[in-house]
Tab-separated table of C-alpha atoms in Angstrom:
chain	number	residue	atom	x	y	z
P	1266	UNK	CA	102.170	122.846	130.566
P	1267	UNK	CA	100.528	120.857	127.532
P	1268	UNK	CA	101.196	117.266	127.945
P	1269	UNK	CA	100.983	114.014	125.718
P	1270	UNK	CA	98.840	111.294	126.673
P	1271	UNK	CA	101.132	108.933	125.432
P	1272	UNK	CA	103.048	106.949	127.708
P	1273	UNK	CA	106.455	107.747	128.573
P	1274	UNK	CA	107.407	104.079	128.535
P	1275	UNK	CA	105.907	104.275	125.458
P	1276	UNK	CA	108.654	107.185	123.965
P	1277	UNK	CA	111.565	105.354	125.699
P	1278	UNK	CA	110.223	101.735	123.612
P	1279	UNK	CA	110.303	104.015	120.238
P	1280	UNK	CA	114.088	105.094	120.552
P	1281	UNK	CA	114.501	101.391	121.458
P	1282	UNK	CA	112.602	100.762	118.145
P	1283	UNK	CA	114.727	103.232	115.885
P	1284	UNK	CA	118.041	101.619	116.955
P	1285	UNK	CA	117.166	98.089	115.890
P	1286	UNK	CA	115.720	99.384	112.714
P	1287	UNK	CA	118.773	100.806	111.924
P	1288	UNK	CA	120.742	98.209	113.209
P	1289	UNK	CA	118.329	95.794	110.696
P	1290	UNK	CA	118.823	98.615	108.111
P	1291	UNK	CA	122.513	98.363	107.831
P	1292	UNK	CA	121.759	94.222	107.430
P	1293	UNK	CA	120.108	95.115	104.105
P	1294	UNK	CA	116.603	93.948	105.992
P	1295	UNK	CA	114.062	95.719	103.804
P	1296	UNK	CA	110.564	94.429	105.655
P	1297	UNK	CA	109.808	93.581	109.421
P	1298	UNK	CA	106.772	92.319	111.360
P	1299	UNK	CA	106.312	93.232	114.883
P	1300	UNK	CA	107.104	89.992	116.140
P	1301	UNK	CA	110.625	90.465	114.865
P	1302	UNK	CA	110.931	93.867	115.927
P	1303	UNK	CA	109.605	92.298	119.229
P	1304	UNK	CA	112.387	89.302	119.202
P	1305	UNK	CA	115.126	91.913	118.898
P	1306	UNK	CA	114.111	94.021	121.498
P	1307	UNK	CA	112.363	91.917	123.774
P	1308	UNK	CA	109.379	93.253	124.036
P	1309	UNK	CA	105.654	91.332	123.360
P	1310	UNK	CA	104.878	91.820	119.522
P	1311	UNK	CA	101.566	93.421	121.021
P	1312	UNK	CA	103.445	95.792	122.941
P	1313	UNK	CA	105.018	97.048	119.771
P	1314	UNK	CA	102.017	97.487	117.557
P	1315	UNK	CA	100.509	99.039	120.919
P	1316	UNK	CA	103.128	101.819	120.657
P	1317	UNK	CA	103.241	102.319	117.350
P	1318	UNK	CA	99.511	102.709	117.007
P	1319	UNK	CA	99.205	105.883	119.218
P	1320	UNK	CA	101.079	107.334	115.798
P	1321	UNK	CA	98.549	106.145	112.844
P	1322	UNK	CA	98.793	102.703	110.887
P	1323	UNK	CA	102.173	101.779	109.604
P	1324	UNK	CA	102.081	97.904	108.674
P	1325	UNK	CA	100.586	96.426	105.713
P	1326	UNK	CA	98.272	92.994	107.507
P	1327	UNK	CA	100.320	90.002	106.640
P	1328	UNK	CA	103.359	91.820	105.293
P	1329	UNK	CA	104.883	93.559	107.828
P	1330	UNK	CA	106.518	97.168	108.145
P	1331	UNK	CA	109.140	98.935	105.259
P	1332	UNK	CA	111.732	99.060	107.725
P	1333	UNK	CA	113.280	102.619	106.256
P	1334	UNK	CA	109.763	104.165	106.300
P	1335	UNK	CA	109.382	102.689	109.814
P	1336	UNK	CA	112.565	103.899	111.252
P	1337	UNK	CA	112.413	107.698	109.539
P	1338	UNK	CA	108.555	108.045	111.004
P	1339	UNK	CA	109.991	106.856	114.344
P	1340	UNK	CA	113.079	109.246	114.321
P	1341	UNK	CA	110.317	112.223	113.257
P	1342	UNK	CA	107.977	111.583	115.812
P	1343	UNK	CA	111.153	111.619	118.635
P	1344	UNK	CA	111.744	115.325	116.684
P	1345	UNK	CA	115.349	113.565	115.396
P	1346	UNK	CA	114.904	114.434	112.009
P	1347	UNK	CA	116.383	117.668	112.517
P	1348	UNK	CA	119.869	118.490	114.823
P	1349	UNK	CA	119.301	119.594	118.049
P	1350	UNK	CA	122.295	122.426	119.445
P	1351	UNK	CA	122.940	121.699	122.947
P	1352	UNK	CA	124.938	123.499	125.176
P	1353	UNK	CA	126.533	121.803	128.804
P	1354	UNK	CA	126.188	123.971	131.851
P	1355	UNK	CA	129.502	122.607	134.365
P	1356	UNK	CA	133.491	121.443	132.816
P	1357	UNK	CA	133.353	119.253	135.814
P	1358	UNK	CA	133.252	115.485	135.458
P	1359	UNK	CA	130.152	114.836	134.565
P	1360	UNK	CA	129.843	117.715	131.982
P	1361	UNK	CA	133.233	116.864	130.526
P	1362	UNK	CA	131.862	112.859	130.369
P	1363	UNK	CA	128.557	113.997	128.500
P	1364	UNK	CA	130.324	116.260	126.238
P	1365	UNK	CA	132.532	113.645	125.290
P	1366	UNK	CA	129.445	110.893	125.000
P	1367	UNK	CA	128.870	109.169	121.925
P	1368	UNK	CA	125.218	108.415	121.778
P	1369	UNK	CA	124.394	112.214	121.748
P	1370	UNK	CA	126.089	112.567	118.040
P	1371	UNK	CA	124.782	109.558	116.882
P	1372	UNK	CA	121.259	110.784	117.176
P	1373	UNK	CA	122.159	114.166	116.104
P	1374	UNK	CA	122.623	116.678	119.206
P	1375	UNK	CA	125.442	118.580	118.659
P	1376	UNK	CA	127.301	120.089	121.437
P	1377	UNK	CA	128.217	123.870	120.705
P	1378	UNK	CA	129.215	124.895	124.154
P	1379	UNK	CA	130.286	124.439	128.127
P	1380	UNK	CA	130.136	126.784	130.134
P	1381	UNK	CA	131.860	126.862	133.744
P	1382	UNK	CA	133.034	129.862	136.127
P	1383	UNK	CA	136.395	128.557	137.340
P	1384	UNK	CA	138.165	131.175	135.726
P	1385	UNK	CA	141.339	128.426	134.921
P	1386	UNK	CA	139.101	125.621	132.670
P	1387	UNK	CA	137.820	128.991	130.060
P	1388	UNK	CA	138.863	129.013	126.861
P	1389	UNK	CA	139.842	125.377	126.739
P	1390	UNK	CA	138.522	122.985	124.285
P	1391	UNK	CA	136.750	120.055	125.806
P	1392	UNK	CA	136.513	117.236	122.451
P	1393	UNK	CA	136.528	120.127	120.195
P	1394	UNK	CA	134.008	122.193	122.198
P	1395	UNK	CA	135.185	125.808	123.621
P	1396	UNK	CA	134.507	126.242	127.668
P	1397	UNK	CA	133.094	129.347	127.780
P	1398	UNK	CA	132.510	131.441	130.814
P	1399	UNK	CA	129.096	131.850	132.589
P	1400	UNK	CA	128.355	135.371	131.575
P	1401	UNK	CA	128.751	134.642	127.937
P	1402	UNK	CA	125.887	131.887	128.592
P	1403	UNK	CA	122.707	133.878	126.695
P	1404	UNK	CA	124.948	135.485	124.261
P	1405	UNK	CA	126.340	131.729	122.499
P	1406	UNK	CA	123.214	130.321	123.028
P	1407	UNK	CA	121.685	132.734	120.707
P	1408	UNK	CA	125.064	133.203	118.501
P	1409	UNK	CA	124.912	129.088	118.567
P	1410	UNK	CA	120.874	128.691	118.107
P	1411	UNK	CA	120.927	126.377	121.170
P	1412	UNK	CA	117.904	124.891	122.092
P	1413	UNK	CA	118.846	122.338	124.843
P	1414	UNK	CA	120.580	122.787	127.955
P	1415	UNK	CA	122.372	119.963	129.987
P	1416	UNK	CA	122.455	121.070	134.166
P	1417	UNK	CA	125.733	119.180	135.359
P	1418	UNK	CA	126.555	121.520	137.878
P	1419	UNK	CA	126.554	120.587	141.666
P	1420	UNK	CA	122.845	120.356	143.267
P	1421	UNK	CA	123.463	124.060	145.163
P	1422	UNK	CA	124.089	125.954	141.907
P	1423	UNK	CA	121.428	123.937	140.091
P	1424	UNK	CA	118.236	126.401	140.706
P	1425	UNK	CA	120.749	129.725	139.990
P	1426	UNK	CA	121.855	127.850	136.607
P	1427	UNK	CA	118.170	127.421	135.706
P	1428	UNK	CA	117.034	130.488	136.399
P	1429	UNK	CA	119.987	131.892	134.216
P	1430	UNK	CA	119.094	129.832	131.587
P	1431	UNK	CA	115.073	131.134	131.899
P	1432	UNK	CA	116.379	134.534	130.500
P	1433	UNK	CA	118.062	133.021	127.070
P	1434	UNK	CA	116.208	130.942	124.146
P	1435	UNK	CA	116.867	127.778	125.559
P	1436	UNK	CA	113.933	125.161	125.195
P	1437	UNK	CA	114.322	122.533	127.056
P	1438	UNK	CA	116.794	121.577	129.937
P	1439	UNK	CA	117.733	118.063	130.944
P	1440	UNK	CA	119.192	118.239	134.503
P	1441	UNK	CA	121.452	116.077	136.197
P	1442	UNK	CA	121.952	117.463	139.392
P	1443	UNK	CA	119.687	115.683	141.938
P	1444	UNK	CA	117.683	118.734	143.063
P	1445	UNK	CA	113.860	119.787	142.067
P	1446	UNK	CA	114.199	122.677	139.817
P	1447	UNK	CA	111.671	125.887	138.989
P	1448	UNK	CA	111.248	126.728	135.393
P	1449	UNK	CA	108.986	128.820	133.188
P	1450	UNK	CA	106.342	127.325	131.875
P	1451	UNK	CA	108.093	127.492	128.110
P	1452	UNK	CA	110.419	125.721	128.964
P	1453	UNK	CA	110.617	121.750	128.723
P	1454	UNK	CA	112.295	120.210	131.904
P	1455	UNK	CA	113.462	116.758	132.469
P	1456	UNK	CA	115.440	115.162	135.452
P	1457	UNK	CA	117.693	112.549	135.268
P	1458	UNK	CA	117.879	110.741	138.423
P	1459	UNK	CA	121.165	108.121	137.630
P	1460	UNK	CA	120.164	106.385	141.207
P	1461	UNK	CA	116.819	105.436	139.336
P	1462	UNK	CA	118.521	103.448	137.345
P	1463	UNK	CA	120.335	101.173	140.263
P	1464	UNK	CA	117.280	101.236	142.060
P	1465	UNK	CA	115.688	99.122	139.037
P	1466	UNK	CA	118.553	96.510	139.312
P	1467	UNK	CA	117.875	96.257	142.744
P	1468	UNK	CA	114.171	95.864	142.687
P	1469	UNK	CA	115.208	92.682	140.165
P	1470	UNK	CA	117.414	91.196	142.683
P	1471	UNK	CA	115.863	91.637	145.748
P	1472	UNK	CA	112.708	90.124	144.187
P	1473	UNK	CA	115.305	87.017	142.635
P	1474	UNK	CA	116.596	86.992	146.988
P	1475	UNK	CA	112.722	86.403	147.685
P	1476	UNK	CA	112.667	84.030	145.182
P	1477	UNK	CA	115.613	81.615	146.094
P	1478	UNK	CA	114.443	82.279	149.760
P	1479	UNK	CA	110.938	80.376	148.767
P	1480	UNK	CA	108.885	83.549	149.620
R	60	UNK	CA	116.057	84.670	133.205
R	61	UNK	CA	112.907	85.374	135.261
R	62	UNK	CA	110.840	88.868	134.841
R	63	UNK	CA	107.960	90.514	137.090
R	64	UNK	CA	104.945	91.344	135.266
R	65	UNK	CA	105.617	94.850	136.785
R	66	UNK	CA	105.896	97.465	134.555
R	67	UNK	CA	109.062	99.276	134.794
R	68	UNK	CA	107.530	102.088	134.971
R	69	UNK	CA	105.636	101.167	138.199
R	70	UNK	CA	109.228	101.128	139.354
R	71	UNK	CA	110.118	104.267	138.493
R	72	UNK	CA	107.047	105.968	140.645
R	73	UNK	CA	107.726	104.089	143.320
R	74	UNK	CA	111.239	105.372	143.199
R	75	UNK	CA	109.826	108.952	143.288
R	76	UNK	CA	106.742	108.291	145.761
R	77	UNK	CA	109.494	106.884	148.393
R	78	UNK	CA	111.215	110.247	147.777
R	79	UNK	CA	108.373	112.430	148.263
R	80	UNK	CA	107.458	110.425	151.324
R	81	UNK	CA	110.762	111.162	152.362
R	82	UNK	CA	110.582	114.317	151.991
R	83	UNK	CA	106.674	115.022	153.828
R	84	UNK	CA	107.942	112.592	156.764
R	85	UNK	CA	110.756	115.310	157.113
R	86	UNK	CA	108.048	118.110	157.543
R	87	UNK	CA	106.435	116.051	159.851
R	88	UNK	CA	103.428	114.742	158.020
R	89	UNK	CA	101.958	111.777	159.177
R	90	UNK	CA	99.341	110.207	157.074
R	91	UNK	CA	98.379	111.132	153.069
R	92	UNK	CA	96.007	109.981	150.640
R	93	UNK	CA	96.592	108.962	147.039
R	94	UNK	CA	95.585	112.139	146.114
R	95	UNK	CA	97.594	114.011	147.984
R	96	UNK	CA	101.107	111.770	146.182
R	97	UNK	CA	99.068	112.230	143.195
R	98	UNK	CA	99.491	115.906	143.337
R	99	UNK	CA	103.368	115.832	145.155
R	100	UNK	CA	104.630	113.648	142.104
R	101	UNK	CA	102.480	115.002	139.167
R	102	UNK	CA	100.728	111.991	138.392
R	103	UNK	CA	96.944	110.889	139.008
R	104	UNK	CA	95.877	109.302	141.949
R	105	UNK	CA	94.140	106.465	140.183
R	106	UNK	CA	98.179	105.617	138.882
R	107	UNK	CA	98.946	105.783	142.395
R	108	UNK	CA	97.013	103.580	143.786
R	109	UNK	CA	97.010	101.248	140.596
R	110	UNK	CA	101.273	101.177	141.337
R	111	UNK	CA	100.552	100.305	145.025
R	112	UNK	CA	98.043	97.699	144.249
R	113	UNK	CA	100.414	95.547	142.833
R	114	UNK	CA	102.040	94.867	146.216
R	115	UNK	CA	99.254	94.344	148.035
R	116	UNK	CA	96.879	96.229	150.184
R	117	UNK	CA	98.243	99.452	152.155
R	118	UNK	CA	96.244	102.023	152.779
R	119	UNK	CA	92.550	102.269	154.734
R	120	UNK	CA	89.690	103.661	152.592
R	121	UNK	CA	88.821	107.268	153.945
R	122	UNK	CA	91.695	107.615	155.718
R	123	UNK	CA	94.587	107.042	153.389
R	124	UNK	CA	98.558	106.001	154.248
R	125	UNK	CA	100.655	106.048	157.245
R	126	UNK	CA	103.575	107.695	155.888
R	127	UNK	CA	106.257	106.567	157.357
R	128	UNK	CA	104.681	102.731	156.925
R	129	UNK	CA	104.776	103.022	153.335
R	130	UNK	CA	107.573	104.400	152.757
R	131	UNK	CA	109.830	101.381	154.422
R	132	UNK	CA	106.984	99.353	152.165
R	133	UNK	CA	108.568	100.851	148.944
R	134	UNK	CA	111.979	101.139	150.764
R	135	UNK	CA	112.055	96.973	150.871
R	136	UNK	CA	110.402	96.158	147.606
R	137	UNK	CA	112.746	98.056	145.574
R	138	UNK	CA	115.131	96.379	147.437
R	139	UNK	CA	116.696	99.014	149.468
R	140	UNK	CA	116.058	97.935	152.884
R	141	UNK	CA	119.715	97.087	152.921
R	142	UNK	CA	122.952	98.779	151.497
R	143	UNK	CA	124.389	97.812	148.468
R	144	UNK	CA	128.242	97.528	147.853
R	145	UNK	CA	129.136	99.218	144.287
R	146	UNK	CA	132.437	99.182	142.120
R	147	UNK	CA	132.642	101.125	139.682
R	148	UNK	CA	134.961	100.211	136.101
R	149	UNK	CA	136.584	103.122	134.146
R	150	UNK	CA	138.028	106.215	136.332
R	151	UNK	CA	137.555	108.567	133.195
R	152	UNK	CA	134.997	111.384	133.697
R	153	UNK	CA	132.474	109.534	133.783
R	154	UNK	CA	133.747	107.118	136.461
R	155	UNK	CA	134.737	109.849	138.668
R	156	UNK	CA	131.507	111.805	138.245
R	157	UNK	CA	129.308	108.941	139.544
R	158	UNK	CA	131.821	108.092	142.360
R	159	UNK	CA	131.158	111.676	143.372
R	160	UNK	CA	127.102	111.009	142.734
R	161	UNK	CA	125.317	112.278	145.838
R	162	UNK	CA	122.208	110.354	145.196
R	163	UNK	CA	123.956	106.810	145.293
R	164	UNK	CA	124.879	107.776	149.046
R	165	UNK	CA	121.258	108.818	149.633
R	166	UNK	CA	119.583	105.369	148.159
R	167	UNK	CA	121.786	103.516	150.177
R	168	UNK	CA	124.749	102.518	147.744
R	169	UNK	CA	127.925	102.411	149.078
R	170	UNK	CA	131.176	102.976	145.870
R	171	UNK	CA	133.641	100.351	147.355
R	172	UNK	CA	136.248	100.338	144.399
R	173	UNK	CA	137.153	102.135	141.382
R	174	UNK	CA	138.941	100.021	138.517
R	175	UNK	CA	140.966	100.944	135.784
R	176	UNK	CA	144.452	100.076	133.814
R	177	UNK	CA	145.614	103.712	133.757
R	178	UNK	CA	148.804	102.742	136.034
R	179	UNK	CA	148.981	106.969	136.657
R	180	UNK	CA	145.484	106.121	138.324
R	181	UNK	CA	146.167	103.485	140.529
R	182	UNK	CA	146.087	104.168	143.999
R	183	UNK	CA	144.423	107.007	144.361
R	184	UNK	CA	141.596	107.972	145.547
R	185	UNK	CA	138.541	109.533	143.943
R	186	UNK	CA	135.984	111.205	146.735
R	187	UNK	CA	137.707	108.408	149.532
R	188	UNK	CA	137.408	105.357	147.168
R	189	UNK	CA	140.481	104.151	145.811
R	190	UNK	CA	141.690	102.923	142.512
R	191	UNK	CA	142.594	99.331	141.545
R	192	UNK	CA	144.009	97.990	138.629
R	193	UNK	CA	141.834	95.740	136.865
R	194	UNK	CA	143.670	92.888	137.527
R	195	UNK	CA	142.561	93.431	141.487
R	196	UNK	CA	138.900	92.851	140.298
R	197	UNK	CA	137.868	89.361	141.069
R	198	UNK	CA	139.497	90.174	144.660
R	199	UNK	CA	138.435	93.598	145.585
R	200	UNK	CA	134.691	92.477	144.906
R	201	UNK	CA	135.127	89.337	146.584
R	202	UNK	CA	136.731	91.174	149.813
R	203	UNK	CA	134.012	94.180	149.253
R	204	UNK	CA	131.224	91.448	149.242
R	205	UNK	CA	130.548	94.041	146.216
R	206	UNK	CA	126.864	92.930	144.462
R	207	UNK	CA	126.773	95.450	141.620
R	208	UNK	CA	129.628	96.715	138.802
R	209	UNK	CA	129.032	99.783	137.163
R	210	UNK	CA	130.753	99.907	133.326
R	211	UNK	CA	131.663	103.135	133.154
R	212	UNK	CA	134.354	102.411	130.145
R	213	UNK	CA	134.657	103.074	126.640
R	214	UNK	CA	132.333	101.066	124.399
R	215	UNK	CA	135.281	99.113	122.757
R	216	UNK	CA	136.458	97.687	126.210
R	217	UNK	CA	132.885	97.432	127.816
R	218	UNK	CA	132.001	93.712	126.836
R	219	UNK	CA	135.641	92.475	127.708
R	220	UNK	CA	134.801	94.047	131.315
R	221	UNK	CA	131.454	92.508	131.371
R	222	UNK	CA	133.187	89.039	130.656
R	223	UNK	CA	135.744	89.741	133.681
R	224	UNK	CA	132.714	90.596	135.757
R	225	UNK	CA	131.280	87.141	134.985
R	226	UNK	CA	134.050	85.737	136.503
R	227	UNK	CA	133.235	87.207	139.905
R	228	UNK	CA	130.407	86.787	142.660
R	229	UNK	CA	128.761	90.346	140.765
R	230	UNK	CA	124.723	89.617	140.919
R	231	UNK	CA	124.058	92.831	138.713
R	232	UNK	CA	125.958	95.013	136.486
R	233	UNK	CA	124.250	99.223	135.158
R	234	UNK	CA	125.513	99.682	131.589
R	235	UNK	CA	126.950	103.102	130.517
R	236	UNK	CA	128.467	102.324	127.302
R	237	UNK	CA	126.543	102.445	124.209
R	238	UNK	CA	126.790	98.768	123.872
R	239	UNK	CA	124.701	96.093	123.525
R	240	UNK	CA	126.403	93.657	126.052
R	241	UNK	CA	126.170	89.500	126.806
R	242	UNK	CA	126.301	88.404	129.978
R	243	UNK	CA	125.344	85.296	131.570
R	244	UNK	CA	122.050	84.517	132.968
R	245	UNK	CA	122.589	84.522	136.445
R	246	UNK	CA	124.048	88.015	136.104
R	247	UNK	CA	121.081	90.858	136.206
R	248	UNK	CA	122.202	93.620	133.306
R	249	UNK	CA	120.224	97.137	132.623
R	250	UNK	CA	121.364	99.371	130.180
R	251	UNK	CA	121.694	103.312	130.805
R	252	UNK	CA	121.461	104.961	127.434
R	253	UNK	CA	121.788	108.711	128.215
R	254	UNK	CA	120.693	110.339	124.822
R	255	UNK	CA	117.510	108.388	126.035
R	256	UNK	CA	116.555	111.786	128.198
R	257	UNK	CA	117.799	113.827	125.390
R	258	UNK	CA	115.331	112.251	122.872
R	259	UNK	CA	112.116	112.042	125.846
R	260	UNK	CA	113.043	116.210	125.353
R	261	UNK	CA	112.910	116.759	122.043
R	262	UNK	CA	109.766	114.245	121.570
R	263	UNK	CA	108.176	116.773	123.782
R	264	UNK	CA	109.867	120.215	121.935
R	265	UNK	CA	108.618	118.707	118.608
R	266	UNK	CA	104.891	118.247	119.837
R	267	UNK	CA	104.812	121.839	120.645
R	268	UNK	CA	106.073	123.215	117.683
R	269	UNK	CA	103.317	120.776	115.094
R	270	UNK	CA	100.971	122.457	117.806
R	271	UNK	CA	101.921	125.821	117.077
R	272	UNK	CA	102.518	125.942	113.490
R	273	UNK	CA	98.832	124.415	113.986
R	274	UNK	CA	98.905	120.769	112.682
């Protein structure tokens, strides 16, 4: 597959970016340097003109960035100037929490399906959505335009899910069930890992143990 | 607070070296160059030995890594040497899904309470791990010798949990609400934003469509 040579890191520090411009937006802040856009994320003020010069020149030298203009070429280059249909594979816990998850609205994915086989969850509505049954899954994903696909199913149905979802439209699949996954080439694939994330809070506080223990 | 110079990032990898190590000690492998991680993980072997660096010296030119050596290396810098003692707060969907979360058990993080003020949920138990009421909080961690809170709540409530956290002997607390949260400075916070995944996707889906339509 084609990849960017621009640093993940550097992606995640862009949706950082677009939030506080917004958030700085709805202030009635019309102009920001990087060292402010630094300050409110807390990053280095280098670190932000690093990232945003993978993109082209924004800033005006001793003036600063048009925070709108800033924020709109941000949301364009993270392909969120457009609404993204996803659809959630598993009614279970964790696709009932993400269906039901804020964030995903406010930067314009729009849920237009679940889909589960327990024959006694189909045909309910899950925060508006419909449940839908798995052999209806390439059928509303083309009726729906769906280009996303959120795995939440349990690790051992994981691969059959994906390979299910290899014979719709789907473009991309974000998947949440801690197993290594096949996919075609076409289609985009990222894993979340959720233990990632407690594994950074623990690298901080054994290294704070080391620390306080004088080593 | 104090901060490594290390990238996060470099954290990440080392998450997913450990668990490729893991998983070529399983099939009985014994030593591996950086090339050889390079090519299990997907990234280049200068990045992996650029990631290792940073702790030191490991491997012997020509020869490469004892596997099973660096793998309790990365094991006991990200911290994970020992077990760590979890609570979770909110038993909504999201609550309950990471309760159930295989990979916590597999990193070595043990769910020792569930929280809510739901009195229907109190007292049950959610995959063996019981409910409290919030008022139990302070105690249960302090019994639990619990070192990390998960906010698994509602964005409205999550910075009135984060202030009842403060209260308690919690060294580090993992975000899920899409709030910006205070806490105090002996108190190690990171932030999960989910659409985060969602928006490393379509950064990706957009790049391939300015390729095709040939800009």
């Amino acid at each position: 597959m084609k990849t960017l040579k621009i640093p993940e890191a550097t992606i995640i520090r862009l949706s950082v970016y677009s939030r506080y411009l917004a958030q700085v937006d709805r202030r009635g802040v019309t102009t920001i340097s990087s060292g402010e856009i630094a300050d409110g994320v807390g990053v280095s003020p280098a670190q932000v003109r690093k990232d945003l010069a993978y993109f082209g020149e924004f800033g005006t030298r001793g003036v600063g960035y048009n925070v709108k203009d800033l924020y709109w070429h941000i949301i364009k280059i993270l392909g969120l100037n457009t609404t993204w249909s996803v659809v959630i594979i598993g009614a279970g816990n964790l696709g009932t929490a993400l269906s039901m998850y804020g964030g995903f609205r406010e930067r314009g994915f729009k849920v237009v399906g679940i889909f589960d086989n327990a024959p006694h969850k189909i045909g309910y509505r899950l925060n508006g959505v419909e449940v839908y049954p798995m052999e209806r899954l390439k059928e509303i994903i083309e009726r729906e335009k769906a280009q996303i696909a959120i795995i939440a199913v349990p690790a051992e149905y994981a691969q059959d899910v994906a390979d299910q979802l290899a014979e719709t439209s789907i473009q991309g699949i974000l998947n949440f069930a801690p197993r290594v996954l096949n996919v075609p080439e076409h289609i985009e694939l990222r894993n979340v890992d959720l233990s990632v994330n407690l594994e950074l809070l623990t690298f901080n506080l054994a290294f704070r143990r080391s620390i306080k223990a004088g080593r």
